[in-house]
Coordinates of C-alpha atoms in Angstrom, one line a residue:
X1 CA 13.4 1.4 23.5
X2 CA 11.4 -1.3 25.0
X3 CA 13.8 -3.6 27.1
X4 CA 12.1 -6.7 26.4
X5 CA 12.8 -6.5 22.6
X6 CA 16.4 -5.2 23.1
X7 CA 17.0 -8.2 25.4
X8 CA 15.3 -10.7 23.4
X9 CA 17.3 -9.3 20.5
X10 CA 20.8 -8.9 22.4
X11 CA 22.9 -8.4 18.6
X12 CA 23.4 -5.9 16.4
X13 CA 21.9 -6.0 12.8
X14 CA 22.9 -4.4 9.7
X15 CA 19.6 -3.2 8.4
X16 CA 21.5 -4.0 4.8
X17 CA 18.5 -5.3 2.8
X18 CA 20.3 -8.9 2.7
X19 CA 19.7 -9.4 6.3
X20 CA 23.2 -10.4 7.6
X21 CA 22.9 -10.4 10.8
X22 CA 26.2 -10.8 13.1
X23 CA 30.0 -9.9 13.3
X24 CA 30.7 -12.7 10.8
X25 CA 28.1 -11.5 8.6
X26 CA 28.9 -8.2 8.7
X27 CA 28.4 -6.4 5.0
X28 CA 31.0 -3.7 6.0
X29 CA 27.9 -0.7 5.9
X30 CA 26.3 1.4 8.6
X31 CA 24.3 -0.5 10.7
X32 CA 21.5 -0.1 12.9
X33 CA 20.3 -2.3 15.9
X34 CA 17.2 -2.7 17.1
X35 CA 16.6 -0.6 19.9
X36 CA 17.4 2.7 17.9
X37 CA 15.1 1.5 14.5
X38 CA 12.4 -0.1 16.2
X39 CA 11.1 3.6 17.5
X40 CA 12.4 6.0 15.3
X41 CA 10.9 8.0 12.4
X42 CA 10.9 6.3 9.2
X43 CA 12.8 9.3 7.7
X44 CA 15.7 8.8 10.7
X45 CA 15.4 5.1 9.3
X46 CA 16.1 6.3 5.8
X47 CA 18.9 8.6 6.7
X48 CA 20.4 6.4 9.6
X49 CA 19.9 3.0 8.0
X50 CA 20.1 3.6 4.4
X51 CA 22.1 5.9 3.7
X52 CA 24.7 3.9 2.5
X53 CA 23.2 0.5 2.9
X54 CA 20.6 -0.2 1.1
X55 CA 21.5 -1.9 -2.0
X56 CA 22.1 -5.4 -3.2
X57 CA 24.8 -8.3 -2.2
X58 CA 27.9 -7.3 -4.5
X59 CA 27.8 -9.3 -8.1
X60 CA 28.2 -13.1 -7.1
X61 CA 27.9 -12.8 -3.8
X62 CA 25.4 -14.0 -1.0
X63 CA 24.4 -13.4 2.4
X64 CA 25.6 -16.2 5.1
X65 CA 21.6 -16.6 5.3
X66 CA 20.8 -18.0 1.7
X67 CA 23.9 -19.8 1.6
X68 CA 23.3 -21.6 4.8
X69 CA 19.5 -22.6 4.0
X70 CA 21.3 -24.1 0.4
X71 CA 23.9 -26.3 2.6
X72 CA 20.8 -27.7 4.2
X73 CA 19.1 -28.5 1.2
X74 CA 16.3 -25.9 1.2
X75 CA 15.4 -23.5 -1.0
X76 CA 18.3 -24.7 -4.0
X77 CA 16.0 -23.0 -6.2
X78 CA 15.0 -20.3 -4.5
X79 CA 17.0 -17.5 -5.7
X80 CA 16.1 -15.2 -8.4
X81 CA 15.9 -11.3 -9.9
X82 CA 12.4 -9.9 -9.1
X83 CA 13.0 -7.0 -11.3
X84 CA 10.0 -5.0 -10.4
X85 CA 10.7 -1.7 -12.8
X86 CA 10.9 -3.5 -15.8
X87 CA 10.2 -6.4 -18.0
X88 CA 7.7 -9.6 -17.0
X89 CA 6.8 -8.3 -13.2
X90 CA 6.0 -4.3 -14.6
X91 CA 3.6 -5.8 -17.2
X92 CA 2.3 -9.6 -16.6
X93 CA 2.8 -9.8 -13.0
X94 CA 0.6 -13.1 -12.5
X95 CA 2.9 -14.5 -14.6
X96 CA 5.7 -14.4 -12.0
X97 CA 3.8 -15.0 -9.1
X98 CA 2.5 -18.2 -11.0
X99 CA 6.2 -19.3 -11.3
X100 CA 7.2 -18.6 -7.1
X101 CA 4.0 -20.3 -6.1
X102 CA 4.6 -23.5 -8.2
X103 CA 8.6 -23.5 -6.9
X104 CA 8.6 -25.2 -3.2
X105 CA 9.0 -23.7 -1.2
X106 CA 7.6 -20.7 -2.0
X107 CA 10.0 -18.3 0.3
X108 CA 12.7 -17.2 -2.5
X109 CA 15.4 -14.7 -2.2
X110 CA 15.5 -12.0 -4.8
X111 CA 19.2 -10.9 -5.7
X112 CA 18.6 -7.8 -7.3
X113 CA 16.6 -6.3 -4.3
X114 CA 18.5 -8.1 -1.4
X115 CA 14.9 -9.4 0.3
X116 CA 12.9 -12.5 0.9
X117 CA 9.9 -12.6 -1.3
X118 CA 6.8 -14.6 1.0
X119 CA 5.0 -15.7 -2.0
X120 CA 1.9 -19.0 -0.7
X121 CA -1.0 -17.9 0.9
X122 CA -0.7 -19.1 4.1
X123 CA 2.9 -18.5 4.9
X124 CA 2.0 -14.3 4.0
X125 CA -1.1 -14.6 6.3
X126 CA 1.1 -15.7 9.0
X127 CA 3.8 -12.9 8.4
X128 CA 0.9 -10.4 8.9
X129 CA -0.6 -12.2 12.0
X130 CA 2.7 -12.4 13.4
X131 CA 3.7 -8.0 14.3
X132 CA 6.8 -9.5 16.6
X133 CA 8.5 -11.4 14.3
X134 CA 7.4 -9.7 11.3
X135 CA 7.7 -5.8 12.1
X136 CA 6.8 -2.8 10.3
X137 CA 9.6 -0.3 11.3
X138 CA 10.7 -0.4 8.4
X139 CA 7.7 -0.6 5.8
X140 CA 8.3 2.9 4.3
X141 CA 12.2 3.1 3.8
X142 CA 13.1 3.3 0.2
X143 CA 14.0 -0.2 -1.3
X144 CA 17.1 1.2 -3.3
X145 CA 19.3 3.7 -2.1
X146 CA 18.7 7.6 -2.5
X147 CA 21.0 10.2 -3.4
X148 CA 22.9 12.6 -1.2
X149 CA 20.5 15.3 -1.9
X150 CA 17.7 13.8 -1.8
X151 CA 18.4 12.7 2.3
X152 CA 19.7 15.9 3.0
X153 CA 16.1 17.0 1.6
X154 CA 14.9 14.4 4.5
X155 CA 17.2 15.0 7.2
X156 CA 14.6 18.5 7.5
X157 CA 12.3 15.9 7.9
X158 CA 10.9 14.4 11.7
X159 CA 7.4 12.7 11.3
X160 CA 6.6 10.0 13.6
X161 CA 5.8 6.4 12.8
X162 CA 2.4 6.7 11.6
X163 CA 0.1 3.7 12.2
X164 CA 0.8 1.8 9.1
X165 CA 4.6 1.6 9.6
X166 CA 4.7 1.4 13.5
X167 CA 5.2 -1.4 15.8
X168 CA 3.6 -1.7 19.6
X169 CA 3.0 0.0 21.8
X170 CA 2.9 2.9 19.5
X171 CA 1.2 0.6 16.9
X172 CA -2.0 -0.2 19.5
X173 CA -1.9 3.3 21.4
X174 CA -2.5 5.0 17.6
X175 CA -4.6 2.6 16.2
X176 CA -6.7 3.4 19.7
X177 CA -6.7 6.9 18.4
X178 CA -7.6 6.5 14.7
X179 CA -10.6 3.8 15.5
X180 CA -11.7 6.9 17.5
X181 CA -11.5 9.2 15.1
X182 CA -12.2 7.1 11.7
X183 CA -15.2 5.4 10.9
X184 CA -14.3 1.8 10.3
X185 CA -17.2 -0.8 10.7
X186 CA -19.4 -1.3 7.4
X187 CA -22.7 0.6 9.4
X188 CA -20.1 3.8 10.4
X189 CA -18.8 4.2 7.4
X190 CA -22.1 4.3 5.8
X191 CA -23.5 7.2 8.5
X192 CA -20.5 9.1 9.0
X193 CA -19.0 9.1 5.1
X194 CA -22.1 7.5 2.7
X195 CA -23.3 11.0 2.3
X196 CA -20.0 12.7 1.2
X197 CA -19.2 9.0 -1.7
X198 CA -23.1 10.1 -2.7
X199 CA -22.5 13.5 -3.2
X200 CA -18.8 13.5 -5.1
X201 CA -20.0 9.8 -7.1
X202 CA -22.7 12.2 -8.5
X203 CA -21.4 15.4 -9.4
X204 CA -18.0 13.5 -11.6
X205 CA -20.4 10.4 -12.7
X206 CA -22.6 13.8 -14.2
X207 CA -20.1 15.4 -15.9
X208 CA -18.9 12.0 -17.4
X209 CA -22.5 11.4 -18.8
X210 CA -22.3 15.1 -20.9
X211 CA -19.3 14.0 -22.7
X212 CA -21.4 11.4 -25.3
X213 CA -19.1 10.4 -27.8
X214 CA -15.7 11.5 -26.6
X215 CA -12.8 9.7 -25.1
X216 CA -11.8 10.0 -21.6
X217 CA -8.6 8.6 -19.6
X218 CA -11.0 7.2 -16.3
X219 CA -7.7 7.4 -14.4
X220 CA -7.4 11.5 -13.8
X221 CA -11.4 11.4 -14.2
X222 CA -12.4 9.5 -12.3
X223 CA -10.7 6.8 -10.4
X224 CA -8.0 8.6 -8.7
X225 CA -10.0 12.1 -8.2
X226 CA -12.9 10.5 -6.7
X227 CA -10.7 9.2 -3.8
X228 CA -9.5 11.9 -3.2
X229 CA -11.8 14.3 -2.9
X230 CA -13.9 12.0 -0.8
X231 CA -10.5 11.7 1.5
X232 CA -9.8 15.6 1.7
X233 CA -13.6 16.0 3.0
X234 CA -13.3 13.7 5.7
X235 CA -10.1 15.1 6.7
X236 CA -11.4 19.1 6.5
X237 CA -9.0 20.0 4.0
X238 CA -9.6 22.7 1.6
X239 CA -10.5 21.1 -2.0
X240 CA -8.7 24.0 -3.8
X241 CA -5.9 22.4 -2.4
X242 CA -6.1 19.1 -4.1
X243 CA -4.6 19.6 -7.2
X244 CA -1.4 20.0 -4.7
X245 CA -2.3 17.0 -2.1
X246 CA -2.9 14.8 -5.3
X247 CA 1.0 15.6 -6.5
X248 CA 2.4 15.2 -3.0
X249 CA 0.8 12.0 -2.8
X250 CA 1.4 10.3 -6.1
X251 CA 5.5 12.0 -5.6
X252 CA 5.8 9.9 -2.0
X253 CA 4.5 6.6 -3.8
X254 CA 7.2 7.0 -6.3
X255 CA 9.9 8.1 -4.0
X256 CA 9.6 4.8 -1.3
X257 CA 8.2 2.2 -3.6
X258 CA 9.3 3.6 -7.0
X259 CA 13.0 3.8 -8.0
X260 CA 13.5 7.7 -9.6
X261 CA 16.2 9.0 -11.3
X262 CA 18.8 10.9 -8.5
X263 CA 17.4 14.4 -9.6
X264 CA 13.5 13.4 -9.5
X265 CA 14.7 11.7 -6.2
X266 CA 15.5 15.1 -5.0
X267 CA 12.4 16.6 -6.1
X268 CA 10.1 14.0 -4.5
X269 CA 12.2 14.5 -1.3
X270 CA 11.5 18.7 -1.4
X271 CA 7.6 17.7 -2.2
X272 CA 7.4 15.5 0.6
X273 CA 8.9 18.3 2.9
X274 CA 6.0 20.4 2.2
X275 CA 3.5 18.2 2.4
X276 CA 4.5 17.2 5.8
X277 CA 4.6 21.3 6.4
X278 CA 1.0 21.5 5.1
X279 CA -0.5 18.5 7.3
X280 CA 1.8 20.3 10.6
X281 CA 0.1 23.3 9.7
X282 CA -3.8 21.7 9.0
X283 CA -3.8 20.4 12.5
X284 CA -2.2 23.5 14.2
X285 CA -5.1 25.6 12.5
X286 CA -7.3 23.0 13.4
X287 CA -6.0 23.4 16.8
X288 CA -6.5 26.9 17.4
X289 CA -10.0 27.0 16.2
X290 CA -11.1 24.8 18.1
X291 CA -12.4 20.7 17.4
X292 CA -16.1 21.1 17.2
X293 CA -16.3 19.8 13.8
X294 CA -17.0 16.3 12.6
X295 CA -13.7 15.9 10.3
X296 CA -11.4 13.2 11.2
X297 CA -8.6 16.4 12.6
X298 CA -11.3 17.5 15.0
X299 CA -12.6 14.1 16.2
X300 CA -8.4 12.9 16.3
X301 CA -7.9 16.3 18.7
X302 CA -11.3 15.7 20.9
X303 CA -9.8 12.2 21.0
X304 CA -6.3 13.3 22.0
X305 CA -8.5 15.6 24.6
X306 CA -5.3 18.2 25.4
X307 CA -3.0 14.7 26.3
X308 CA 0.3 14.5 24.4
X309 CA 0.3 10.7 26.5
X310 CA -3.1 9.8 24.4
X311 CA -1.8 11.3 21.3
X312 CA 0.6 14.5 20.6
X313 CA 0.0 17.1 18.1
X314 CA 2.8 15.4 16.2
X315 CA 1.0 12.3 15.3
X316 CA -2.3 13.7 14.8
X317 CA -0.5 15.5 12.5
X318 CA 1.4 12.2 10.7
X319 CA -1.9 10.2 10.9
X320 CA -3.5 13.0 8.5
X321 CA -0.5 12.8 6.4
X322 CA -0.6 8.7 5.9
X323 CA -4.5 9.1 5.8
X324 CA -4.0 11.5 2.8
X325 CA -1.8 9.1 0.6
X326 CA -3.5 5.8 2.1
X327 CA -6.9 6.9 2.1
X328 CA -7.1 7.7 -1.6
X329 CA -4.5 6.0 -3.5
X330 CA -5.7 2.4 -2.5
X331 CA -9.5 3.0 -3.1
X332 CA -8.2 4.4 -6.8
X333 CA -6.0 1.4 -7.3
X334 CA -9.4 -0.5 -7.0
X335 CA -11.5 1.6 -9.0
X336 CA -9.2 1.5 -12.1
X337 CA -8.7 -2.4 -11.7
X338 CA -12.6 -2.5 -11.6
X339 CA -13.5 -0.8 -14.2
X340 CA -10.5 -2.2 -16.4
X341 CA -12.1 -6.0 -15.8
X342 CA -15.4 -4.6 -16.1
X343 CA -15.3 -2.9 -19.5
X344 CA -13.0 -5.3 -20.6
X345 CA -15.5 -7.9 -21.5
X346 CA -18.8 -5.3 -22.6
X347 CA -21.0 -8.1 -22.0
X348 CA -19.4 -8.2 -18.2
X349 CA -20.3 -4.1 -17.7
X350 CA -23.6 -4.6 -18.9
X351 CA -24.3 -7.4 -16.6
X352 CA -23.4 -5.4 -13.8
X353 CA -25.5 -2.2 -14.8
X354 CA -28.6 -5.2 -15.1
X355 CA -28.2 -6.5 -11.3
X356 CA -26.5 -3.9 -9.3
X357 CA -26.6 -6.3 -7.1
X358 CA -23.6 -8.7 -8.5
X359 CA -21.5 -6.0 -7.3
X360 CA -20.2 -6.9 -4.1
X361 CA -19.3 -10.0 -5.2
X362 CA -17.8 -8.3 -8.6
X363 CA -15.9 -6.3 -6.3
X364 CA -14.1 -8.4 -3.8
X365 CA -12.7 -10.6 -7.0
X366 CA -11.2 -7.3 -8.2
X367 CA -9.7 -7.5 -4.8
X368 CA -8.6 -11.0 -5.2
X369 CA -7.6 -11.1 -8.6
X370 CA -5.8 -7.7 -9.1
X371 CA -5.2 -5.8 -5.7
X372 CA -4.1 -2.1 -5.9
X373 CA -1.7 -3.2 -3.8
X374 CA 0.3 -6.7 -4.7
X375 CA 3.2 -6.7 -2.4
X376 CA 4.2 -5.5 1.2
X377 CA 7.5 -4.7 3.2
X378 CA 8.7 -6.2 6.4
X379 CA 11.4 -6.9 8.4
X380 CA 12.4 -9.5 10.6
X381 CA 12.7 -8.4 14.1
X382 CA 14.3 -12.0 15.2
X383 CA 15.5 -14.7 13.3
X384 CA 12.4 -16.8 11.6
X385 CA 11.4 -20.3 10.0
X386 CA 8.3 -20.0 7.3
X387 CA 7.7 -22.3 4.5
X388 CA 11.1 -24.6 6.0
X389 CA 13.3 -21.5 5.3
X390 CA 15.6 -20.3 7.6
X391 CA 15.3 -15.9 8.1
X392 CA 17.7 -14.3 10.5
X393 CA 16.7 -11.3 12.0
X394 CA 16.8 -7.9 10.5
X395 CA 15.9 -9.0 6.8
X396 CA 13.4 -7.5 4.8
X397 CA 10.2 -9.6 3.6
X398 CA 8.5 -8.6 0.8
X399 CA 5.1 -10.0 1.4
X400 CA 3.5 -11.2 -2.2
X401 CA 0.2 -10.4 -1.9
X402 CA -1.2 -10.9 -5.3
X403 CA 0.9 -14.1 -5.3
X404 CA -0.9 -15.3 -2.1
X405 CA -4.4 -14.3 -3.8
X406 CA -3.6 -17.0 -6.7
X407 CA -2.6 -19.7 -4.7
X408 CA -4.4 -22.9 -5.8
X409 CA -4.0 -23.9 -2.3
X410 CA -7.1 -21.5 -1.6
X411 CA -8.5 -20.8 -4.9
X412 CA -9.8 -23.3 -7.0
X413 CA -8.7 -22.0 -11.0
X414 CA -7.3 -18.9 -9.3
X415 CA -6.3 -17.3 -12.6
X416 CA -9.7 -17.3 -13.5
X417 CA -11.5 -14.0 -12.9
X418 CA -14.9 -15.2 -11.3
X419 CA -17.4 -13.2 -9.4
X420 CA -19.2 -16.0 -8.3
X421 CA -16.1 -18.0 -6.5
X422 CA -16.9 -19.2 -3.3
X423 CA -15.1 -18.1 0.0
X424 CA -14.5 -14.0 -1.6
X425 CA -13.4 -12.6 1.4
X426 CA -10.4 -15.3 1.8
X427 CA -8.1 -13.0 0.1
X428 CA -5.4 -10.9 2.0
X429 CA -5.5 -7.6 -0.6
X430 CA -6.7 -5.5 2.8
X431 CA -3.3 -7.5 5.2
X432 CA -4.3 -9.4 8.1
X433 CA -4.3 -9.1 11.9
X434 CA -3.3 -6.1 14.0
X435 CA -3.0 -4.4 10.8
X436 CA -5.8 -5.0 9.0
X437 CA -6.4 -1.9 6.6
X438 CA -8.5 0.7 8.6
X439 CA -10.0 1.8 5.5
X440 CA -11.3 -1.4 3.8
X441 CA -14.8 -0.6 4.9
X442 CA -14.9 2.8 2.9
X443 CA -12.9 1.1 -0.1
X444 CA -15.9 -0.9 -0.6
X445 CA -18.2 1.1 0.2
X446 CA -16.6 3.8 -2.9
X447 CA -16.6 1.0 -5.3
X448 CA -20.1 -0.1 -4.6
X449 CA -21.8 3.6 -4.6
X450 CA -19.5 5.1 -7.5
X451 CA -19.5 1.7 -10.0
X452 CA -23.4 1.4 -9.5
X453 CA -23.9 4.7 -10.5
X454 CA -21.4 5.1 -13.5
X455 CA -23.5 1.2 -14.7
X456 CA -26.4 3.1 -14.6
X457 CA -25.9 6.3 -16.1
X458 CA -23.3 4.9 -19.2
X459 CA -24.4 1.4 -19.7
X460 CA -22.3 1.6 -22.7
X461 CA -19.3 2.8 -21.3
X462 CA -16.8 1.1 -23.4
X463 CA -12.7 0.9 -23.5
X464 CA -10.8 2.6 -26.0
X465 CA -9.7 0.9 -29.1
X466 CA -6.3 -0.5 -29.3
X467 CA -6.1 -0.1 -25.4
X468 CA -3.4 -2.2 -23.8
X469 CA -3.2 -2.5 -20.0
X470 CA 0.1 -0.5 -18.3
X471 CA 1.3 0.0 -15.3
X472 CA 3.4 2.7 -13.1
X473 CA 7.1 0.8 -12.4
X474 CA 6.4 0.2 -8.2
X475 CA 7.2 -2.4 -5.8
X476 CA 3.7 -2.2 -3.8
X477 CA 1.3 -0.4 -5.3
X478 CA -0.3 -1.7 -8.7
X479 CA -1.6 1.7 -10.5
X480 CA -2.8 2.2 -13.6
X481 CA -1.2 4.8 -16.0
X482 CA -4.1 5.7 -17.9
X483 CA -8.0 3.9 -19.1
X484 CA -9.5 5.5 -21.8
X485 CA -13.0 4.5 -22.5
X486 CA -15.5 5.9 -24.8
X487 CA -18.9 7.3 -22.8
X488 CA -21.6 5.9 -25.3
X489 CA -25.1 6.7 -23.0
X490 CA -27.2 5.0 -25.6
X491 CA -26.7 1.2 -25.2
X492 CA -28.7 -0.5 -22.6
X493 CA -27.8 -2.7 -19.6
X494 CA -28.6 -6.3 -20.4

């Protein structure tokens, strides 16, 4: 591991979700110190880390941290139950972000989930500018703890850190590789991938327009298969094998950020197993034919150019896994949220299909006001002061985006959905700094081309009757379970 971080570090932490952090804080589990998690696999993190450890303080108890930011008189109020599966957070979650960003001092401690919750705009900004106190080791370890057959499932398991959950110098040496091999700038994105959101926009947007009169759930229609199949052309892959990508993908959302049932847990696990199998495999075929081609497999392998020190076979291989979940699941989260504020007010869908050209501004307040992703992990890699709160090393953050995206601080009325606000792009739904999302270009870029188009071939596109807004139970990623509108062709834009 690198030296510098080891000596800078110099103690062991438990990488128990409450953050403890020394001998006298010791919570009696496994633990893990830096130099072993701040390189390893996220799986090894799972197995090594949390195998026994990841699970909240015992019932009226809490970590030396909290107690000793209470004896100094900060944060007295800052400890509460999340609850992110169920109840207010599953269905209203403004509502609770309304409540930590009106409680100074806006850095709380949630007992049920044994992690900081970063809740005010500016204090989450700083968190993502900040990679060396704030890491990302440990972004995709489950938040609860899994069963024994589920890890045995992922002890099979050995996929590098992929870019979104690594740390330098493997963070900038793979970020290197994917600017190479993914278009990421607005002008790009439109050469390299405008062509392929053209062609897939058309032929589902077509097929919507034949079915006058019925009812369709948007979500399996459109907003999440669009996504997709834009992501498996860029990647290469085979679009008969969609049907299987789109299950693995949904199962490894569920399994880090969801909290399954032991024998789902297990299932997930075995699903995850073969999709990392499938993307080994894509890139070894790729491989062997040669990387002529202008999919993201063959421009990551002329990119790599034969050097396992630029990039190893490995990681081209766990960037097209990551690139498989990330590339499609955020870009449907957006779509649904769209189209859910959009047909919500008629009047509002209309007004869109009229001016096509409100719609970047529509669309980056869908970004603001309901991101498809509202909350972020991190963990402390030394001890840290945000917001006049203590953090000691080793504790995981979850970083409140769609709190920070309300915060009056920044936006004036910010539970007001308005397209017109000033200052759009101040919002933090794509991170911040070294890992800004690579993809944000192409997100916008799907929601422009495929919401102009459905505007103007169903003007009247309308929600269901009696429809009522729900959500999959998930810590990070806001997702829809279902939008069924009515396709009614006849009414006009206004």
């Amino acid at each position: 591991m690198q030296g510098a971080l080891a000596a800078m570090v110099g103690v062991r932490v438990c990488v128990r979700i409450c953050g403890v952090r020394s001998a006298s804080d010791h919570c009696g589990n496994e633990c893990l110190d830096f130099p072993s998690w701040a390189s390893a696999s996220w799986e090894s993190l799972m197995l090594r880390g949390f195998r026994r450890s990841t699970h909240s303080p015992a019932a009226g108890t809490l970590p030396a941290s909290v107690c000793a930011n209470r004896a100094r008189g900060v944060g007295q109020e800052a400890i509460m139950e999340l609850r992110p599966f169920t109840g207010t957070y599953l269905t209203d979650p403004a509502a609770v972000w309304h409540d930590l960003l009106r409680r100074d001092p806006g850095v709380h401690y949630a007992e049920d989930l044994g992690m900081w919750l970063i809740s005010r705009h500016e204090h989450v900004r700083e968190a993502f500018a900040d990679p060396e106190s704030f890491g990302n080791a440990l972004t995709l370890a489950p938040v609860y703890e899994m069963c024994p057959e589920a890890l045995e499932v992922l002890a099979r398991l050995d996929v590098p850190p992929t870019t979104a959950a690594a740390d330098a110098p493997v963070h900038t040496r793979t970020r290197r590789a994917l600017r190479a091999a993914f278009a990421a700038t607005a002008g790009r994105v439109e050469a390299w991938y405008g062509p392929i959101v053209r062609r897939r926009v058309e032929q589902l947007v077509s097929g919507l327009a034949r079915r006058r009169g019925e009812v369709v759930d948007l979500v399996p229609e459109f907003t999440a298969i669009l996504p997709l199949l834009v992501v498996v052309d860029i990647l290469g892959v085979p679009e008969r094998d969609v049907s299987r990508i789109r299950g693995w993908a949904d199962g490894q959302i569920a399994l880090v950020w969801g909290h399954p049932e032991p024998a789902e847990q297990v299932r997930l696990a075995r699903g995850l197993l073969e999709f990392w199998h499938y993307c080994q495999d894509l890139v070894a075929r790729r491989n062997a034919e040669g990387s002529g081609g202008d999919d993201f497999v063959s421009r990551a392998l002329r990119h790599r150019d034969g050097r396992d020190d630029v990039l190893t076979l490995t990681e081209v291989a766990s960037m097209a896994f990551n690139l498989l979940v990330a590339g499609h699941e955020t870009t449907a989260g957006l779509l649904a949220h769209a189209l859910d504020q959009a047909l919500s007010v008629p009047e509002r869908w209309r007004w869109l299909a009229a001016v096509p050209e409100r719609l970047p501004g529509f669309i980056e307040e869908v970004l603001r006001y309901g991101p498809a992703i509202d909350g972020w992990l991190r963990v402390t890699r030394r001890p840290v002061t945000i917001g006049g709160v203590a953090i000691p090393a080793g504790a995981r953050c979850l970083l409140l985006i769609g709190a920070a995206n309300r915060d009056p601080a920044v936006f004036t009325e910010p539970d007001r959905f308005d397209p017109a606000r000033p200052a759009l792009r101040d919002h933090l739904s794509f991170g911040h700094g070294p890992h800004f999302c690579i993809g944000a270009a192409l997100a916008r870029l799907e929601a422009d081309i495929a919401l102009r188009r459905l505007a103007e071939a169903i003007p009247g596109l309308r929600l269901a009757d009696g429809h009522v807004t729900a959500y999959k139970p998930n810590l990070a990623f806001r997702a829809h379970r279902m939008l069924p509108a009515v396709v009614d062709a006849d009414v006009r834009a206004v």
